[in-house]
Amino acid sequence: MNQGLIRVAIIGSGIFVRETYIPNIIANPGRVKLTAILSRSAESVAGATSLLAGQENEVLEFSGTEGEDLFFAEARDICDAVIIVVPIPLLGKYVERCLSLGLHILSEKPVAMTSGEAQRLISLYRGGSGKGLWHVAENYRMESAVAYAHNLVLKHDCAPKSFSLLALRQQSTSSKFAVTPWRAVPAYNGSFVLDGGIHFVALLRTVLGGEVRGIQAIYEEKSVVEVGSCGCCRVGEAMGTFQIKYGLFPAVVCRLDIYWGDATMNIIQHKGVGYEVRMTGEETRHFKFDGLQLEFALWLDTFGLDSVSGGGASSGAAEASELAPEEALVDLLIVEKMCGTR
């Protein structure tokens, strides 16, 4: 064990683990080391650990019911923190088990399957005596383009009057996300609006910075891959409309337009490229997607420079408010209203 390295285990071994979290861990060799992966399938775990070929440290592999029991029996000895990337219906189960062990947690959005479950977990977290901190990943809130746009809103001499959020995301029955079994037959309300649309709620809230209220929405679910919500709401002093839809669209359109009496801002997401931010009187700016990297770096920063010494959960960690579970709960409550859940 190298002094100061944060020992991280991952629960889950699917697409996002392989494409995002393992690369982020590899990119931070002086700060974090992966010590274990737990998943339902031994084959899937092996596939994930194979991405670490050439790395110095051994990664313990746990799978199935027996592997899960063994992992949680040994967790405090083999890791300081756990990253939870599992199907939405399983999030609460694993967050609760890790909270009970006092481990630091980074769990993928949404904060839980339902707001009721989220509130129960937050009560356990805030009322417990464990030393571990619980953060919820929401990379759109961390994008440099989003932070820049928010600063432009603050810079203007008056609050926005209105806005329009349009997110049309291509989705087909053969996409790598749609074919995953838990998404193909979702056991939760909202389908892809909850799974992916929650990002746009975070974007809207972060850019405008006000409370979202007065939501009026129509939710439609024709099939697993044809689902959406449209309606209106107020954010701060601005009244606006939203459309968040997944389906067989010929193109992807993702943009947030904000209007003042004397100015307009356009935040346009270009698939596979990044963001374009245009504002009346300002130079157009282009940004690469960087939220996933910045989010992970912020999470690592919560441990502090000297808070981890290679033996159990650290005591010097400090919570990042941007990733607090209460912040993610607000996103979830809004999505539930958009999807007709009260």
Coordinates of C-alpha atoms in Angstrom, one line a residue:
M1 CA 0.0 0.0 0.0
N2 CA 1.4 3.4 -1.0
Q3 CA 1.0 6.1 1.6
G4 CA -1.9 8.4 0.7
L5 CA -3.5 6.3 -2.1
I6 CA -7.3 6.1 -1.9
R7 CA -8.3 2.5 -2.1
V8 CA -11.5 2.2 -4.2
A9 CA -13.8 -0.7 -4.9
I10 CA -16.4 -0.6 -7.6
I11 CA -19.8 -2.3 -7.3
G12 CA -20.9 -2.9 -10.9
S13 CA -19.0 -3.8 -14.0
G14 CA -21.2 -2.6 -16.9
I15 CA -20.8 0.0 -19.7
F16 CA -20.2 3.0 -17.5
V17 CA -17.7 1.3 -15.3
R18 CA -15.7 0.2 -18.3
E19 CA -16.0 3.4 -20.3
T20 CA -15.8 6.0 -17.5
Y21 CA -14.7 4.9 -14.0
I22 CA -11.9 2.6 -14.8
P23 CA -10.3 5.1 -17.2
N24 CA -10.7 7.8 -14.6
I25 CA -8.9 5.6 -12.0
I26 CA -6.1 4.8 -14.5
A27 CA -5.8 8.5 -15.2
N28 CA -5.1 9.3 -11.5
P29 CA -2.4 6.8 -10.5
G30 CA -0.9 8.9 -7.8
R31 CA -4.2 9.5 -6.0
V32 CA -6.3 6.4 -6.2
K33 CA -6.0 2.6 -6.8
L34 CA -8.7 0.1 -7.7
T35 CA -8.7 -2.8 -5.2
A36 CA -11.8 -4.7 -5.9
I37 CA -14.8 -5.1 -8.2
L38 CA -18.1 -6.7 -7.3
S39 CA -20.7 -7.7 -9.8
R40 CA -23.4 -10.3 -10.5
S41 CA -21.4 -12.0 -13.2
A42 CA -17.9 -13.4 -12.9
E43 CA -17.4 -13.0 -16.6
S44 CA -18.4 -9.3 -16.5
V45 CA -16.0 -8.7 -13.6
A46 CA -13.2 -10.4 -15.5
G47 CA -14.0 -8.2 -18.5
A48 CA -13.7 -5.1 -16.4
T49 CA -10.5 -6.0 -14.6
S50 CA -8.9 -6.9 -18.0
L51 CA -8.9 -3.2 -18.8
L52 CA -6.3 -2.8 -16.0
A53 CA -3.8 -5.1 -17.7
G54 CA -0.3 -3.8 -17.0
Q55 CA -1.3 -2.1 -13.8
E56 CA 0.9 -2.9 -10.8
N57 CA -1.8 -3.7 -8.2
E58 CA -4.0 -6.8 -8.1
V59 CA -7.7 -6.2 -8.2
L60 CA -9.9 -8.6 -6.2
E61 CA -12.8 -10.1 -8.1
F62 CA -16.2 -10.8 -6.4
S63 CA -19.3 -12.1 -8.1
G64 CA -22.6 -13.8 -7.3
T65 CA -24.3 -14.1 -3.9
E66 CA -21.4 -15.7 -2.2
G67 CA -19.0 -13.1 -3.7
E68 CA -21.2 -10.3 -2.5
D69 CA -21.3 -11.7 1.1
L70 CA -17.5 -12.1 1.1
F71 CA -17.0 -8.6 -0.3
F72 CA -19.0 -6.9 2.4
A73 CA -17.4 -9.0 5.1
E74 CA -14.0 -7.8 3.9
A75 CA -14.9 -4.3 2.5
R76 CA -13.4 -2.2 5.4
D77 CA -10.1 -4.1 5.1
I78 CA -9.8 -3.8 1.3
C79 CA -11.1 -0.3 0.5
D80 CA -11.7 3.2 1.8
A81 CA -14.4 4.1 -0.7
V82 CA -16.9 2.5 -3.0
I83 CA -18.2 3.6 -6.4
I84 CA -21.7 2.2 -7.0
V85 CA -22.7 1.8 -10.6
V86 CA -25.6 -0.6 -10.7
P87 CA -29.2 -0.8 -12.1
I88 CA -31.5 1.9 -10.7
P89 CA -33.6 -0.6 -8.7
L90 CA -30.5 -1.9 -6.9
L91 CA -29.0 1.5 -5.9
G92 CA -30.7 1.8 -2.5
K93 CA -29.7 -1.7 -1.4
Y94 CA -26.0 -1.1 -2.0
V95 CA -25.9 2.5 -0.7
E96 CA -27.5 1.3 2.5
R97 CA -25.0 -1.5 3.0
C98 CA -22.0 0.8 2.4
L99 CA -23.4 3.4 4.7
S100 CA -23.7 0.8 7.4
L101 CA -19.9 0.1 7.0
G102 CA -18.9 3.7 7.2
L103 CA -17.4 3.7 3.7
H104 CA -17.1 6.7 1.5
I105 CA -19.6 6.4 -1.4
L106 CA -19.9 7.8 -4.9
S107 CA -23.1 6.4 -6.3
E108 CA -24.4 7.1 -9.8
K109 CA -27.5 9.2 -10.4
P110 CA -30.3 9.1 -9.7
V111 CA -29.9 9.2 -5.9
A112 CA -32.4 6.3 -5.6
M113 CA -35.2 4.7 -7.5
T114 CA -37.9 6.9 -5.8
S115 CA -37.8 10.1 -3.8
G116 CA -39.3 8.2 -0.8
E117 CA -36.4 5.7 -0.9
A118 CA -33.9 8.6 -1.3
Q119 CA -35.3 10.5 1.7
R120 CA -35.1 7.3 3.8
L121 CA -31.4 6.8 2.8
I122 CA -30.5 10.5 3.4
S123 CA -32.1 10.2 6.9
L124 CA -30.0 7.2 7.6
Y125 CA -26.9 8.9 6.3
R126 CA -27.4 12.2 8.2
G127 CA -28.5 10.5 11.3
G128 CA -25.8 7.8 11.4
S129 CA -22.5 7.8 13.2
G130 CA -20.5 6.5 10.2
K131 CA -17.4 8.4 9.1
G132 CA -18.0 7.9 5.4
L133 CA -19.3 10.6 3.1
W134 CA -22.0 9.9 0.5
H135 CA -21.8 11.7 -2.8
V136 CA -24.0 11.3 -5.9
A137 CA -22.5 11.6 -9.3
E138 CA -24.1 14.1 -11.7
N139 CA -21.6 15.1 -14.4
Y140 CA -23.8 17.7 -16.1
R141 CA -23.6 19.8 -13.0
M142 CA -19.8 19.8 -13.3
E143 CA -19.4 20.6 -17.0
S144 CA -17.2 23.7 -17.6
A145 CA -19.7 24.9 -20.2
V146 CA -22.5 24.8 -17.6
A147 CA -20.5 26.7 -15.0
Y148 CA -19.6 29.3 -17.6
A149 CA -23.2 29.8 -18.6
H150 CA -24.3 30.1 -15.0
N151 CA -21.7 32.9 -14.5
L152 CA -23.1 34.7 -17.5
V153 CA -26.6 34.5 -16.0
L154 CA -25.1 36.0 -12.7
K155 CA -23.3 38.7 -14.7
H156 CA -26.4 40.0 -16.4
D157 CA -28.0 43.0 -14.6
C158 CA -31.4 41.4 -14.3
A159 CA -32.9 37.9 -14.0
P160 CA -33.9 35.9 -17.1
K161 CA -37.5 36.3 -18.1
S162 CA -38.0 33.0 -19.9
F163 CA -36.3 29.8 -21.1
S164 CA -36.8 26.8 -23.4
L165 CA -35.2 23.4 -22.7
L166 CA -35.2 21.0 -25.7
A167 CA -33.6 17.6 -25.3
L168 CA -34.4 15.1 -28.1
R169 CA -32.1 12.0 -27.7
Q170 CA -31.8 9.3 -30.3
Q171 CA -32.5 5.9 -28.9
S172 CA -33.1 2.6 -30.6
T173 CA -34.0 -0.9 -29.5
S174 CA -30.5 -2.0 -30.5
S175 CA -28.5 0.7 -28.6
K176 CA -26.0 -0.6 -26.1
F177 CA -28.0 1.1 -23.3
A178 CA -31.5 0.0 -24.4
V179 CA -30.5 -3.7 -24.6
T180 CA -29.3 -4.0 -21.0
P181 CA -31.9 -6.2 -19.3
W182 CA -32.8 -3.8 -16.5
R183 CA -33.5 -1.0 -19.0
A184 CA -35.3 -3.2 -21.5
V185 CA -37.9 -4.0 -18.9
P186 CA -37.6 -1.1 -16.4
A187 CA -39.0 -1.8 -12.9
Y188 CA -39.3 1.9 -12.2
N189 CA -41.3 4.9 -13.3
G190 CA -39.9 7.3 -15.9
S191 CA -37.8 4.9 -18.0
F192 CA -35.1 6.9 -19.9
V193 CA -36.4 10.2 -18.6
L194 CA -35.3 9.1 -15.1
D195 CA -32.2 7.3 -16.3
G196 CA -30.9 10.0 -18.6
G197 CA -33.3 13.0 -18.6
I198 CA -32.3 13.8 -15.0
H199 CA -29.1 15.2 -16.5
F200 CA -31.0 17.9 -18.2
V201 CA -32.8 18.8 -15.0
A202 CA -29.4 19.2 -13.3
L203 CA -28.3 21.4 -16.2
L204 CA -31.4 23.6 -16.0
R205 CA -31.1 24.1 -12.3
T206 CA -27.3 24.7 -12.4
V207 CA -27.4 27.3 -15.2
L208 CA -30.4 29.3 -13.9
G209 CA -29.7 28.8 -10.2
G210 CA -33.2 29.2 -9.0
E211 CA -35.9 26.9 -7.4
V212 CA -37.9 24.9 -9.9
R213 CA -41.6 25.1 -9.1
G214 CA -45.1 25.0 -10.7
I215 CA -44.3 22.0 -12.9
Q216 CA -47.1 21.1 -15.3
A217 CA -46.2 18.1 -17.5
I218 CA -47.5 15.5 -19.9
Y219 CA -45.6 12.2 -19.7
E220 CA -45.9 9.7 -22.5
E221 CA -44.3 6.2 -22.8
K222 CA -45.0 4.5 -26.1
S223 CA -42.3 1.9 -25.6
V224 CA -39.1 1.5 -23.6
V225 CA -37.2 3.6 -26.1
E226 CA -39.9 6.0 -27.0
V227 CA -40.6 8.0 -23.9
G228 CA -40.7 11.7 -23.0
S229 CA -42.1 14.5 -20.9
C230 CA -43.0 18.0 -22.0
G231 CA -44.5 20.9 -20.1
C232 CA -43.8 24.1 -18.4
C233 CA -42.4 25.3 -15.1
R234 CA -40.8 28.3 -13.4
V235 CA -37.2 28.5 -12.4
G236 CA -36.4 31.4 -10.2
E237 CA -38.2 34.4 -11.8
A238 CA -38.1 32.8 -15.3
M239 CA -41.1 31.0 -16.8
G240 CA -40.3 28.4 -19.5
T241 CA -41.0 25.2 -21.3
F242 CA -39.2 21.8 -21.4
Q243 CA -39.2 18.8 -23.7
I244 CA -37.2 15.8 -22.7
K245 CA -37.8 13.0 -25.2
Y246 CA -36.0 9.7 -26.1
G247 CA -37.0 8.0 -29.3
L248 CA -36.3 7.2 -33.0
F249 CA -35.4 10.7 -33.9
P250 CA -33.5 11.5 -37.1
A251 CA -31.1 13.8 -35.2
V252 CA -30.1 14.7 -31.7
V253 CA -31.1 18.2 -30.5
C254 CA -30.0 19.3 -27.0
R255 CA -30.2 22.9 -26.1
L256 CA -31.2 25.4 -23.5
D257 CA -32.3 28.9 -24.6
I258 CA -32.6 31.7 -22.1
Y259 CA -34.2 35.0 -22.7
W260 CA -33.9 38.5 -21.2
G261 CA -35.6 41.6 -22.5
D262 CA -32.3 42.7 -24.2
A263 CA -30.3 39.5 -24.5
T264 CA -30.4 35.8 -25.4
M265 CA -28.2 32.9 -24.4
N266 CA -28.0 29.6 -26.3
I267 CA -26.4 26.5 -24.7
I268 CA -26.1 23.9 -27.4
Q269 CA -24.8 20.4 -26.9
H270 CA -23.1 18.8 -29.9
K271 CA -23.1 15.0 -29.7
G272 CA -19.6 13.5 -29.3
V273 CA -18.0 17.0 -29.4
G274 CA -19.1 19.2 -26.5
Y275 CA -21.0 22.5 -25.9
E276 CA -21.4 25.8 -27.7
V277 CA -22.4 28.8 -25.6
R278 CA -23.7 31.9 -27.3
M279 CA -24.7 35.1 -25.5
T280 CA -25.7 38.5 -26.8
G281 CA -22.7 40.8 -26.4
E282 CA -20.3 38.0 -25.6
E283 CA -17.9 36.0 -27.7
T284 CA -19.2 32.5 -28.6
R285 CA -17.3 29.8 -26.6
H286 CA -16.8 26.1 -27.3
F287 CA -16.2 23.5 -24.6
K288 CA -15.3 19.9 -24.7
F289 CA -17.2 17.5 -22.5
D290 CA -15.3 17.4 -19.2
G291 CA -17.9 16.9 -16.5
L292 CA -17.1 13.2 -15.9
Q293 CA -13.4 14.0 -15.3
L294 CA -14.1 17.1 -13.2
E295 CA -16.7 15.3 -11.1
F296 CA -14.3 12.5 -10.4
A297 CA -11.5 14.9 -9.5
L298 CA -13.8 16.8 -7.1
W299 CA -14.7 13.6 -5.4
L300 CA -11.1 12.7 -4.9
D301 CA -10.5 16.2 -3.5
T302 CA -13.1 15.5 -0.8
F303 CA -10.6 13.1 0.8
G304 CA -8.1 15.8 1.4
L305 CA -4.3 15.6 0.8
D306 CA -3.5 13.8 4.1
S307 CA -6.8 12.1 5.0
V308 CA -6.1 8.6 3.7
S309 CA -3.3 6.6 5.0
G310 CA -4.3 3.2 3.6
G311 CA -6.3 1.8 6.5
G312 CA -10.1 2.2 6.6
A313 CA -12.3 5.2 6.0
S314 CA -10.6 8.6 6.4
S315 CA -11.6 11.1 9.0
G316 CA -10.3 14.2 7.2
A317 CA -12.7 14.1 4.2
A318 CA -15.0 17.1 3.5
E319 CA -18.3 17.0 1.6
A320 CA -18.7 18.5 -1.9
S321 CA -22.0 20.3 -1.9
E322 CA -22.4 19.9 -5.7
L323 CA -22.5 16.1 -5.2
A324 CA -24.5 16.0 -2.0
P325 CA -27.4 13.5 -2.0
E326 CA -29.8 16.3 -1.1
E327 CA -28.9 18.1 -4.3
A328 CA -29.6 14.9 -6.3
L329 CA -32.9 14.4 -4.4
V330 CA -34.1 17.8 -5.8
D331 CA -33.3 16.6 -9.3
L332 CA -35.2 13.4 -8.6
L333 CA -38.3 15.1 -7.2
I334 CA -38.5 17.3 -10.3
V335 CA -38.2 14.3 -12.6
E336 CA -41.0 12.5 -10.7
K337 CA -43.3 15.5 -11.3
M338 CA -42.3 15.5 -15.0
C339 CA -43.2 11.8 -15.1
G340 CA -46.5 12.1 -13.2
T341 CA -45.3 10.7 -9.9
R342 CA -46.2 12.6 -6.8

